[in-house]
CSV table of C-alpha atoms in Angstrom, one decimal:
chain,number,residue,atom,x,y,z
A,1,UNK,CA,109.5,110.1,153.9
A,2,UNK,CA,108.2,113.2,155.6
A,3,UNK,CA,105.0,113.0,153.6
A,4,UNK,CA,104.2,109.7,155.2
A,5,UNK,CA,105.2,110.9,158.6
A,6,UNK,CA,103.1,114.0,158.2
A,7,UNK,CA,100.1,111.9,157.2
A,8,UNK,CA,100.8,109.4,160.0
A,9,UNK,CA,100.9,112.3,162.5
A,10,UNK,CA,97.7,113.7,161.3
A,11,UNK,CA,96.0,110.3,161.6
A,12,UNK,CA,97.5,109.9,165.1
A,13,UNK,CA,96.3,113.4,166.2
A,14,UNK,CA,92.8,112.5,165.0
A,15,UNK,CA,92.9,109.2,166.9
A,16,UNK,CA,94.0,111.0,170.0
A,17,UNK,CA,91.1,113.4,169.7
A,18,UNK,CA,88.5,110.7,169.1
A,19,UNK,CA,89.7,108.7,172.1
A,20,UNK,CA,89.1,111.8,174.2
A,21,UNK,CA,85.7,112.3,172.4
A,22,UNK,CA,84.6,108.8,173.1
A,23,UNK,CA,85.2,109.4,176.8
A,24,UNK,CA,82.5,112.1,176.5
A,25,UNK,CA,80.3,109.9,174.4
A,26,UNK,CA,80.6,107.1,177.0
A,27,UNK,CA,79.4,109.4,179.7
A,28,UNK,CA,76.2,110.4,177.9
A,29,UNK,CA,75.4,107.5,175.5
A,30,UNK,CA,72.8,105.9,177.8
A,31,UNK,CA,71.9,102.3,178.5
A,32,UNK,CA,71.8,99.9,175.7
A,33,UNK,CA,74.5,101.6,173.6
A,34,UNK,CA,77.4,101.5,176.2
A,35,UNK,CA,78.9,98.3,174.8
A,36,UNK,CA,79.1,99.8,171.3
A,37,UNK,CA,80.6,103.0,172.5
A,38,UNK,CA,83.2,101.0,174.5
A,39,UNK,CA,84.0,98.9,171.5
A,40,UNK,CA,84.6,102.0,169.4
A,41,UNK,CA,86.7,103.5,172.2
A,42,UNK,CA,88.8,100.4,172.5
A,43,UNK,CA,89.3,100.2,168.7
A,44,UNK,CA,90.4,103.8,168.5
A,45,UNK,CA,92.8,103.3,171.4
A,46,UNK,CA,94.3,100.3,169.7
A,47,UNK,CA,94.7,102.2,166.4
A,48,UNK,CA,96.2,105.1,168.2
A,49,UNK,CA,98.8,102.8,169.8
A,50,UNK,CA,99.7,101.3,166.5
A,51,UNK,CA,100.2,104.8,165.0
A,52,UNK,CA,102.4,105.7,167.9
A,53,UNK,CA,104.6,102.6,167.5
A,54,UNK,CA,104.8,103.2,163.8
A,55,UNK,CA,105.9,106.8,164.3
A,56,UNK,CA,108.6,105.7,166.7
A,57,UNK,CA,109.7,102.9,164.4
A,58,UNK,CA,110.2,105.6,161.7
A,59,UNK,CA,112.3,107.7,164.0
A,60,UNK,CA,109.6,110.4,164.5
A,61,UNK,CA,108.4,111.7,167.9
A,62,UNK,CA,104.7,110.9,167.9
A,63,UNK,CA,102.5,114.0,168.1
A,64,UNK,CA,101.4,114.5,171.7
A,65,UNK,CA,97.7,114.4,172.6
A,66,UNK,CA,96.2,117.6,173.9
A,67,UNK,CA,95.3,117.8,177.5
A,68,UNK,CA,91.7,118.5,176.4
A,69,UNK,CA,89.7,119.2,173.3
A,70,UNK,CA,87.0,121.6,172.5
A,71,UNK,CA,83.8,119.8,171.6
A,72,UNK,CA,82.0,121.1,168.5
A,73,UNK,CA,78.7,121.3,170.4
A,74,UNK,CA,77.4,120.5,173.9
A,75,UNK,CA,76.8,116.8,174.6
A,76,UNK,CA,74.1,116.5,177.3
A,77,UNK,CA,72.1,113.5,176.3
A,78,UNK,CA,72.3,110.2,174.3
A,79,UNK,CA,71.2,111.9,171.1
A,80,UNK,CA,74.1,114.4,171.5
A,81,UNK,CA,76.5,111.6,172.2
A,82,UNK,CA,75.5,109.8,169.0
A,83,UNK,CA,75.9,113.1,167.1
A,84,UNK,CA,79.4,113.5,168.5
A,85,UNK,CA,80.4,109.9,167.7
A,86,UNK,CA,79.3,110.5,164.1
A,87,UNK,CA,81.2,113.8,163.9
A,88,UNK,CA,84.3,112.3,165.3
A,89,UNK,CA,84.2,109.2,163.0
A,90,UNK,CA,83.9,111.5,160.0
A,91,UNK,CA,87.0,113.5,161.1
A,92,UNK,CA,89.1,110.4,161.7
A,93,UNK,CA,88.0,108.9,158.4
A,94,UNK,CA,89.3,112.1,156.7
A,95,UNK,CA,92.7,111.8,158.4
A,96,UNK,CA,92.9,108.1,157.4
A,97,UNK,CA,91.9,109.1,153.9
A,98,UNK,CA,95.0,111.4,153.7
A,99,UNK,CA,97.3,108.6,155.0
A,100,UNK,CA,95.8,106.1,152.6
A,101,UNK,CA,96.3,108.4,149.7
A,102,UNK,CA,100.0,109.0,150.6
A,103,UNK,CA,100.6,105.3,151.0
A,104,UNK,CA,98.8,104.4,147.8
A,105,UNK,CA,100.3,107.2,145.7
A,106,UNK,CA,103.8,106.8,147.1
A,107,UNK,CA,104.2,103.1,147.5
A,108,UNK,CA,108.0,103.4,148.0
A,109,UNK,CA,107.5,105.8,150.9
A,110,UNK,CA,104.8,103.5,152.3
A,111,UNK,CA,107.0,100.5,152.1
A,112,UNK,CA,109.9,102.4,153.7
A,113,UNK,CA,107.5,103.4,156.5
A,114,UNK,CA,106.3,99.8,156.9
A,115,UNK,CA,102.8,100.9,156.0
A,116,UNK,CA,101.5,98.4,153.6
A,117,UNK,CA,98.3,100.2,153.5
A,118,UNK,CA,96.1,97.3,154.8
A,119,UNK,CA,95.9,98.6,158.3
A,120,UNK,CA,95.5,102.2,157.1
A,121,UNK,CA,92.7,101.2,154.7
A,122,UNK,CA,91.0,99.1,157.4
A,123,UNK,CA,91.1,102.1,159.8
A,124,UNK,CA,89.6,104.4,157.2
A,125,UNK,CA,86.9,101.9,156.2
A,126,UNK,CA,85.9,101.4,159.8
A,127,UNK,CA,85.6,105.1,160.5
A,128,UNK,CA,83.8,105.7,157.2
A,129,UNK,CA,81.3,103.0,158.0
A,130,UNK,CA,80.8,104.1,161.6
A,131,UNK,CA,79.9,107.7,160.8
A,132,UNK,CA,76.8,107.1,158.8
A,133,UNK,CA,75.7,104.3,161.2
A,134,UNK,CA,76.0,106.8,164.1
A,135,UNK,CA,74.1,109.4,162.1
A,136,UNK,CA,71.3,106.9,161.4
A,137,UNK,CA,71.1,106.1,165.1
A,138,UNK,CA,70.9,109.8,165.8
A,139,UNK,CA,68.2,110.4,163.2
A,140,UNK,CA,66.1,107.4,164.6
A,141,UNK,CA,66.5,108.8,168.1
A,142,UNK,CA,65.3,112.3,167.0
A,143,UNK,CA,62.3,110.8,165.2
A,144,UNK,CA,61.3,108.8,168.3
A,145,UNK,CA,61.6,111.9,170.5
A,146,UNK,CA,59.4,113.9,168.1
A,147,UNK,CA,56.8,111.2,168.0
A,148,UNK,CA,56.8,110.9,171.9
A,149,UNK,CA,56.4,114.7,172.1
A,150,UNK,CA,53.4,114.5,169.8
A,151,UNK,CA,55.0,116.2,166.8
A,152,UNK,CA,54.1,115.0,163.3
A,153,UNK,CA,56.8,114.0,160.9
A,154,UNK,CA,56.5,115.0,157.3
């Protein structure tokens, strides 16, 4: 059972970090993308809460969120916010991948944990989808900025 709890705690820690990160994203994302950032923030808060309840149901103390997190780079504009969102989604997808693997490879442990895998797989799929979408938005924003500045694209 500790394998499931360890993987659950890793996913929970990743969700707590991304909730913090989306607070930063929301402050820099710019008009027109605020609703999408808010939707992602709310989805990750919801997943975090489910993981907390699951840990408690399994008799484990949920891993606590850090008071703050070091960002991988400075976020000072909408392009940086999109880059951060993509980075965070990739990290969370990796954590869910670990949890999915444990639940899939050890179905008895997953069943004991009440983790059928469907919610885990859904969380992983959402994050895996969101990361490239955010990267594409970032790439498009960079291309527009280069064109506006008069730089030619190869």
